[in-house]
């Protein structure tokens, strides 16, 4: 870990104090307690918009399941968010769920399923992944059958559904707000913060490969 800290301090000399302060400020509100999984959302701008909302509301990880449709990040909508959140890609829903289960996440299907709880009722104490499905078909039976719980947004108008990016933003905003007002330990550890500072700093330094090569050469001379 000391090697990474030494590299971080070296690379930070190439960025402004303002950017370093911004990284530290953002990291105070980052969390792995909640995460998002997107299953076969074929409209690219929706995936990009969800990613942007993850950045805005402090959710560090996004899981993209691509059984049917390959995704390309829409930079105009993500607005650089892909630099600051971590995107994990899977070729099947089963693989994604297995990975998240092993990390201790509860699988929460966002669906108007009978028995679904509302945002106000949802128990925020457990690590949870909120799964969103395709615009027309919703979530697959794989996720619905493996789900530990169901979550819905109450609607009182004529429309019976929301665009996926809108629904994701509403859920993230309300639940992360509740999380930050709670006594739950939702923040990143100091080691996790250090790793993200290094990652973000690397993405902020021009010609990073040449700069790191110079650091390794100088380090090995000592």
GROMACS .gro file of C-alpha atoms in nm:
model
  222
    1UNK     CA    1   0.000   0.000   0.000
    2UNK     CA    2   0.291   0.237   0.075
    3UNK     CA    3   0.400   0.205  -0.290
    4UNK     CA    4   0.059   0.326  -0.403
    5UNK     CA    5   0.069   0.615  -0.158
    6UNK     CA    6   0.413   0.718  -0.283
    7UNK     CA    7   0.289   0.707  -0.641
    8UNK     CA    8  -0.023   0.903  -0.547
    9UNK     CA    9   0.181   1.180  -0.384
   10UNK     CA   10   0.406   1.196  -0.688
   11UNK     CA   11   0.117   1.216  -0.935
   12UNK     CA   12  -0.065   1.474  -0.724
   13UNK     CA   13   0.220   1.714  -0.796
   14UNK     CA   14   0.089   1.724  -1.155
   15UNK     CA   15  -0.263   1.840  -1.064
   16UNK     CA   16  -0.392   2.154  -0.897
   17UNK     CA   17  -0.473   2.187  -0.529
   18UNK     CA   18  -0.828   2.270  -0.631
   19UNK     CA   19  -0.862   1.932  -0.803
   20UNK     CA   20  -0.711   1.747  -0.506
   21UNK     CA   21  -0.956   1.921  -0.273
   22UNK     CA   22  -1.243   1.830  -0.507
   23UNK     CA   23  -1.143   1.463  -0.503
   24UNK     CA   24  -1.138   1.459  -0.122
   25UNK     CA   25  -1.471   1.639  -0.103
   26UNK     CA   26  -1.641   1.399  -0.343
   27UNK     CA   27  -1.494   1.091  -0.174
   28UNK     CA   28  -1.653   1.191   0.157
   29UNK     CA   29  -1.991   1.118  -0.004
   30UNK     CA   30  -1.901   0.811  -0.210
   31UNK     CA   31  -2.046   0.474  -0.113
   32UNK     CA   32  -2.036   0.105  -0.200
   33UNK     CA   33  -2.329   0.040   0.036
   34UNK     CA   34  -2.572   0.080  -0.254
   35UNK     CA   35  -2.502  -0.002  -0.616
   36UNK     CA   36  -2.694  -0.017  -0.944
   37UNK     CA   37  -2.737  -0.297  -1.201
   38UNK     CA   38  -2.876  -0.228  -1.548
   39UNK     CA   39  -3.003  -0.528  -1.745
   40UNK     CA   40  -3.009  -0.515  -2.126
   41UNK     CA   41  -3.116  -0.153  -2.155
   42UNK     CA   42  -3.091  -0.111  -2.531
   43UNK     CA   43  -3.129   0.268  -2.545
   44UNK     CA   44  -2.775   0.393  -2.495
   45UNK     CA   45  -2.871   0.734  -2.359
   46UNK     CA   46  -3.058   0.570  -2.069
   47UNK     CA   47  -2.750   0.375  -1.958
   48UNK     CA   48  -2.541   0.691  -1.981
   49UNK     CA   49  -2.796   0.895  -1.787
   50UNK     CA   50  -2.810   0.634  -1.507
   51UNK     CA   51  -2.430   0.645  -1.488
   52UNK     CA   52  -2.440   1.023  -1.454
   53UNK     CA   53  -2.696   0.995  -1.172
   54UNK     CA   54  -2.471   0.745  -0.992
   55UNK     CA   55  -2.194   1.004  -0.995
   56UNK     CA   56  -2.427   1.283  -0.883
   57UNK     CA   57  -2.568   1.084  -0.589
   58UNK     CA   58  -2.239   0.927  -0.480
   59UNK     CA   59  -2.280   0.565  -0.591
   60UNK     CA   60  -1.939   0.444  -0.703
   61UNK     CA   61  -2.021   0.120  -0.888
   62UNK     CA   62  -2.245   0.056  -1.189
   63UNK     CA   63  -2.307  -0.299  -1.315
   64UNK     CA   64  -2.407  -0.337  -1.681
   65UNK     CA   65  -2.551  -0.669  -1.799
   66UNK     CA   66  -2.515  -0.714  -2.174
   67UNK     CA   67  -2.682  -1.043  -2.261
   68UNK     CA   68  -2.858  -0.896  -2.564
   69UNK     CA   69  -2.726  -0.547  -2.626
   70UNK     CA   70  -2.369  -0.417  -2.616
   71UNK     CA   71  -2.336  -0.073  -2.459
   72UNK     CA   72  -2.137   0.227  -2.570
   73UNK     CA   73  -2.121   0.514  -2.325
   74UNK     CA   74  -2.287   0.826  -2.460
   75UNK     CA   75  -2.036   1.091  -2.358
   76UNK     CA   76  -2.270   1.382  -2.416
   77UNK     CA   77  -2.516   1.246  -2.160
   78UNK     CA   78  -2.270   1.089  -1.915
   79UNK     CA   79  -2.078   1.420  -1.921
   80UNK     CA   80  -1.755   1.258  -1.805
   81UNK     CA   81  -1.922   1.052  -1.532
   82UNK     CA   82  -1.760   0.738  -1.678
   83UNK     CA   83  -1.427   0.873  -1.548
   84UNK     CA   84  -1.549   0.893  -1.191
   85UNK     CA   85  -1.769   0.584  -1.145
   86UNK     CA   86  -1.658   0.224  -1.193
   87UNK     CA   87  -1.841   0.029  -1.464
   88UNK     CA   88  -1.851  -0.351  -1.433
   89UNK     CA   89  -1.972  -0.544  -1.738
   90UNK     CA   90  -2.128  -0.892  -1.749
   91UNK     CA   91  -2.237  -1.121  -2.030
   92UNK     CA   92  -2.522  -1.269  -1.824
   93UNK     CA   93  -2.754  -1.174  -1.541
   94UNK     CA   94  -2.663  -1.493  -1.356
   95UNK     CA   95  -2.294  -1.401  -1.349
   96UNK     CA   96  -2.371  -1.049  -1.230
   97UNK     CA   97  -2.600  -1.165  -0.948
   98UNK     CA   98  -2.353  -1.429  -0.834
   99UNK     CA   99  -2.073  -1.173  -0.815
  100UNK     CA  100  -2.284  -0.926  -0.617
  101UNK     CA  101  -2.416  -1.194  -0.382
  102UNK     CA  102  -2.058  -1.297  -0.303
  103UNK     CA  103  -1.987  -0.935  -0.208
  104UNK     CA  104  -2.277  -0.937   0.038
  105UNK     CA  105  -2.536  -0.746  -0.163
  106UNK     CA  106  -2.909  -0.804  -0.143
  107UNK     CA  107  -3.072  -0.820  -0.486
  108UNK     CA  108  -3.352  -0.565  -0.509
  109UNK     CA  109  -3.568  -0.571  -0.820
  110UNK     CA  110  -3.728  -0.239  -0.910
  111UNK     CA  111  -4.070  -0.349  -1.019
  112UNK     CA  112  -4.441  -0.280  -0.952
  113UNK     CA  113  -4.445  -0.645  -0.837
  114UNK     CA  114  -4.715  -0.734  -0.587
  115UNK     CA  115  -4.561  -0.707  -0.244
  116UNK     CA  116  -4.308  -0.443  -0.350
  117UNK     CA  117  -4.220  -0.194  -0.079
  118UNK     CA  118  -4.203   0.182  -0.129
  119UNK     CA  119  -3.899   0.406  -0.092
  120UNK     CA  120  -4.017   0.517   0.251
  121UNK     CA  121  -4.056   0.157   0.371
  122UNK     CA  122  -3.730   0.021   0.228
  123UNK     CA  123  -3.477  -0.107   0.484
  124UNK     CA  124  -3.151   0.076   0.405
  125UNK     CA  125  -2.937  -0.110   0.662
  126UNK     CA  126  -2.820  -0.386   0.424
  127UNK     CA  127  -2.588  -0.352   0.126
  128UNK     CA  128  -2.821  -0.355  -0.173
  129UNK     CA  129  -2.807  -0.355  -0.551
  130UNK     CA  130  -3.104  -0.199  -0.730
  131UNK     CA  131  -3.175  -0.373  -1.059
  132UNK     CA  132  -3.334  -0.198  -1.356
  133UNK     CA  133  -3.459  -0.372  -1.669
  134UNK     CA  134  -3.538  -0.298  -2.030
  135UNK     CA  135  -3.772  -0.016  -2.125
  136UNK     CA  136  -4.048  -0.244  -2.254
  137UNK     CA  137  -4.001  -0.587  -2.098
  138UNK     CA  138  -3.869  -0.494  -1.753
  139UNK     CA  139  -3.641  -0.728  -1.560
  140UNK     CA  140  -3.575  -1.086  -1.666
  141UNK     CA  141  -3.718  -1.385  -1.481
  142UNK     CA  142  -3.360  -1.464  -1.370
  143UNK     CA  143  -3.343  -1.147  -1.161
  144UNK     CA  144  -3.706  -1.158  -1.049
  145UNK     CA  145  -3.666  -1.516  -0.921
  146UNK     CA  146  -3.336  -1.443  -0.745
  147UNK     CA  147  -3.448  -1.113  -0.593
  148UNK     CA  148  -3.436  -1.070  -0.216
  149UNK     CA  149  -3.691  -0.790  -0.235
  150UNK     CA  150  -3.893  -0.564  -0.463
  151UNK     CA  151  -3.903  -0.186  -0.472
  152UNK     CA  152  -4.151   0.046  -0.640
  153UNK     CA  153  -4.216   0.416  -0.686
  154UNK     CA  154  -4.581   0.496  -0.608
  155UNK     CA  155  -4.760   0.664  -0.900
  156UNK     CA  156  -5.089   0.849  -0.889
  157UNK     CA  157  -5.127   0.965  -1.250
  158UNK     CA  158  -5.246   0.802  -1.572
  159UNK     CA  159  -4.898   0.678  -1.662
  160UNK     CA  160  -4.801   0.345  -1.506
  161UNK     CA  161  -4.426   0.360  -1.558
  162UNK     CA  162  -4.127   0.592  -1.566
  163UNK     CA  163  -3.830   0.608  -1.798
  164UNK     CA  164  -3.553   0.393  -1.647
  165UNK     CA  165  -3.313   0.685  -1.604
  166UNK     CA  166  -3.581   0.890  -1.426
  167UNK     CA  167  -3.678   0.600  -1.198
  168UNK     CA  168  -3.314   0.530  -1.113
  169UNK     CA  169  -3.250   0.895  -1.029
  170UNK     CA  170  -3.553   0.913  -0.797
  171UNK     CA  171  -3.453   0.595  -0.614
  172UNK     CA  172  -3.089   0.698  -0.578
  173UNK     CA  173  -3.171   1.048  -0.457
  174UNK     CA  174  -3.416   0.939  -0.189
  175UNK     CA  175  -3.228   0.637  -0.059
  176UNK     CA  176  -2.882   0.798  -0.052
  177UNK     CA  177  -3.034   1.094   0.131
  178UNK     CA  178  -3.178   0.859   0.391
  179UNK     CA  179  -2.848   0.674   0.411
  180UNK     CA  180  -2.646   0.989   0.484
  181UNK     CA  181  -2.890   1.087   0.758
  182UNK     CA  182  -2.854   0.748   0.927
  183UNK     CA  183  -2.600   0.598   1.167
  184UNK     CA  184  -2.504   0.328   0.914
  185UNK     CA  185  -2.135   0.310   0.819
  186UNK     CA  186  -2.184   0.370   0.448
  187UNK     CA  187  -1.865   0.562   0.370
  188UNK     CA  188  -1.558   0.430   0.190
  189UNK     CA  189  -1.271   0.311   0.408
  190UNK     CA  190  -0.949   0.513   0.407
  191UNK     CA  191  -0.787   0.246   0.190
  192UNK     CA  192  -1.075   0.260  -0.059
  193UNK     CA  193  -1.051   0.640  -0.070
  194UNK     CA  194  -0.678   0.620  -0.137
  195UNK     CA  195  -0.732   0.379  -0.427
  196UNK     CA  196  -0.993   0.607  -0.582
  197UNK     CA  197  -0.774   0.914  -0.537
  198UNK     CA  198  -0.498   0.732  -0.725
  199UNK     CA  199  -0.738   0.621  -0.998
  200UNK     CA  200  -0.885   0.968  -1.045
  201UNK     CA  201  -0.546   1.137  -1.030
  202UNK     CA  202  -0.412   0.902  -1.298
  203UNK     CA  203  -0.707   0.998  -1.520
  204UNK     CA  204  -0.628   1.366  -1.464
  205UNK     CA  205  -0.259   1.358  -1.562
  206UNK     CA  206  -0.165   1.402  -1.926
  207UNK     CA  207   0.062   1.139  -2.077
  208UNK     CA  208   0.021   0.930  -1.764
  209UNK     CA  209   0.221   0.633  -1.893
  210UNK     CA  210   0.531   0.845  -1.950
  211UNK     CA  211   0.492   1.016  -1.613
  212UNK     CA  212   0.459   0.684  -1.428
  213UNK     CA  213   0.756   0.539  -1.614
  214UNK     CA  214   0.965   0.834  -1.496
  215UNK     CA  215   0.850   0.774  -1.138
  216UNK     CA  216   0.945   0.404  -1.153
  217UNK     CA  217   1.290   0.491  -1.287
  218UNK     CA  218   1.349   0.746  -1.013
  219UNK     CA  219   1.219   0.508  -0.746
  220UNK     CA  220   1.446   0.224  -0.856
  221UNK     CA  221   1.752   0.447  -0.836
  222UNK     CA  222   1.702   0.495  -0.461
   0.00000   0.00000   0.00000
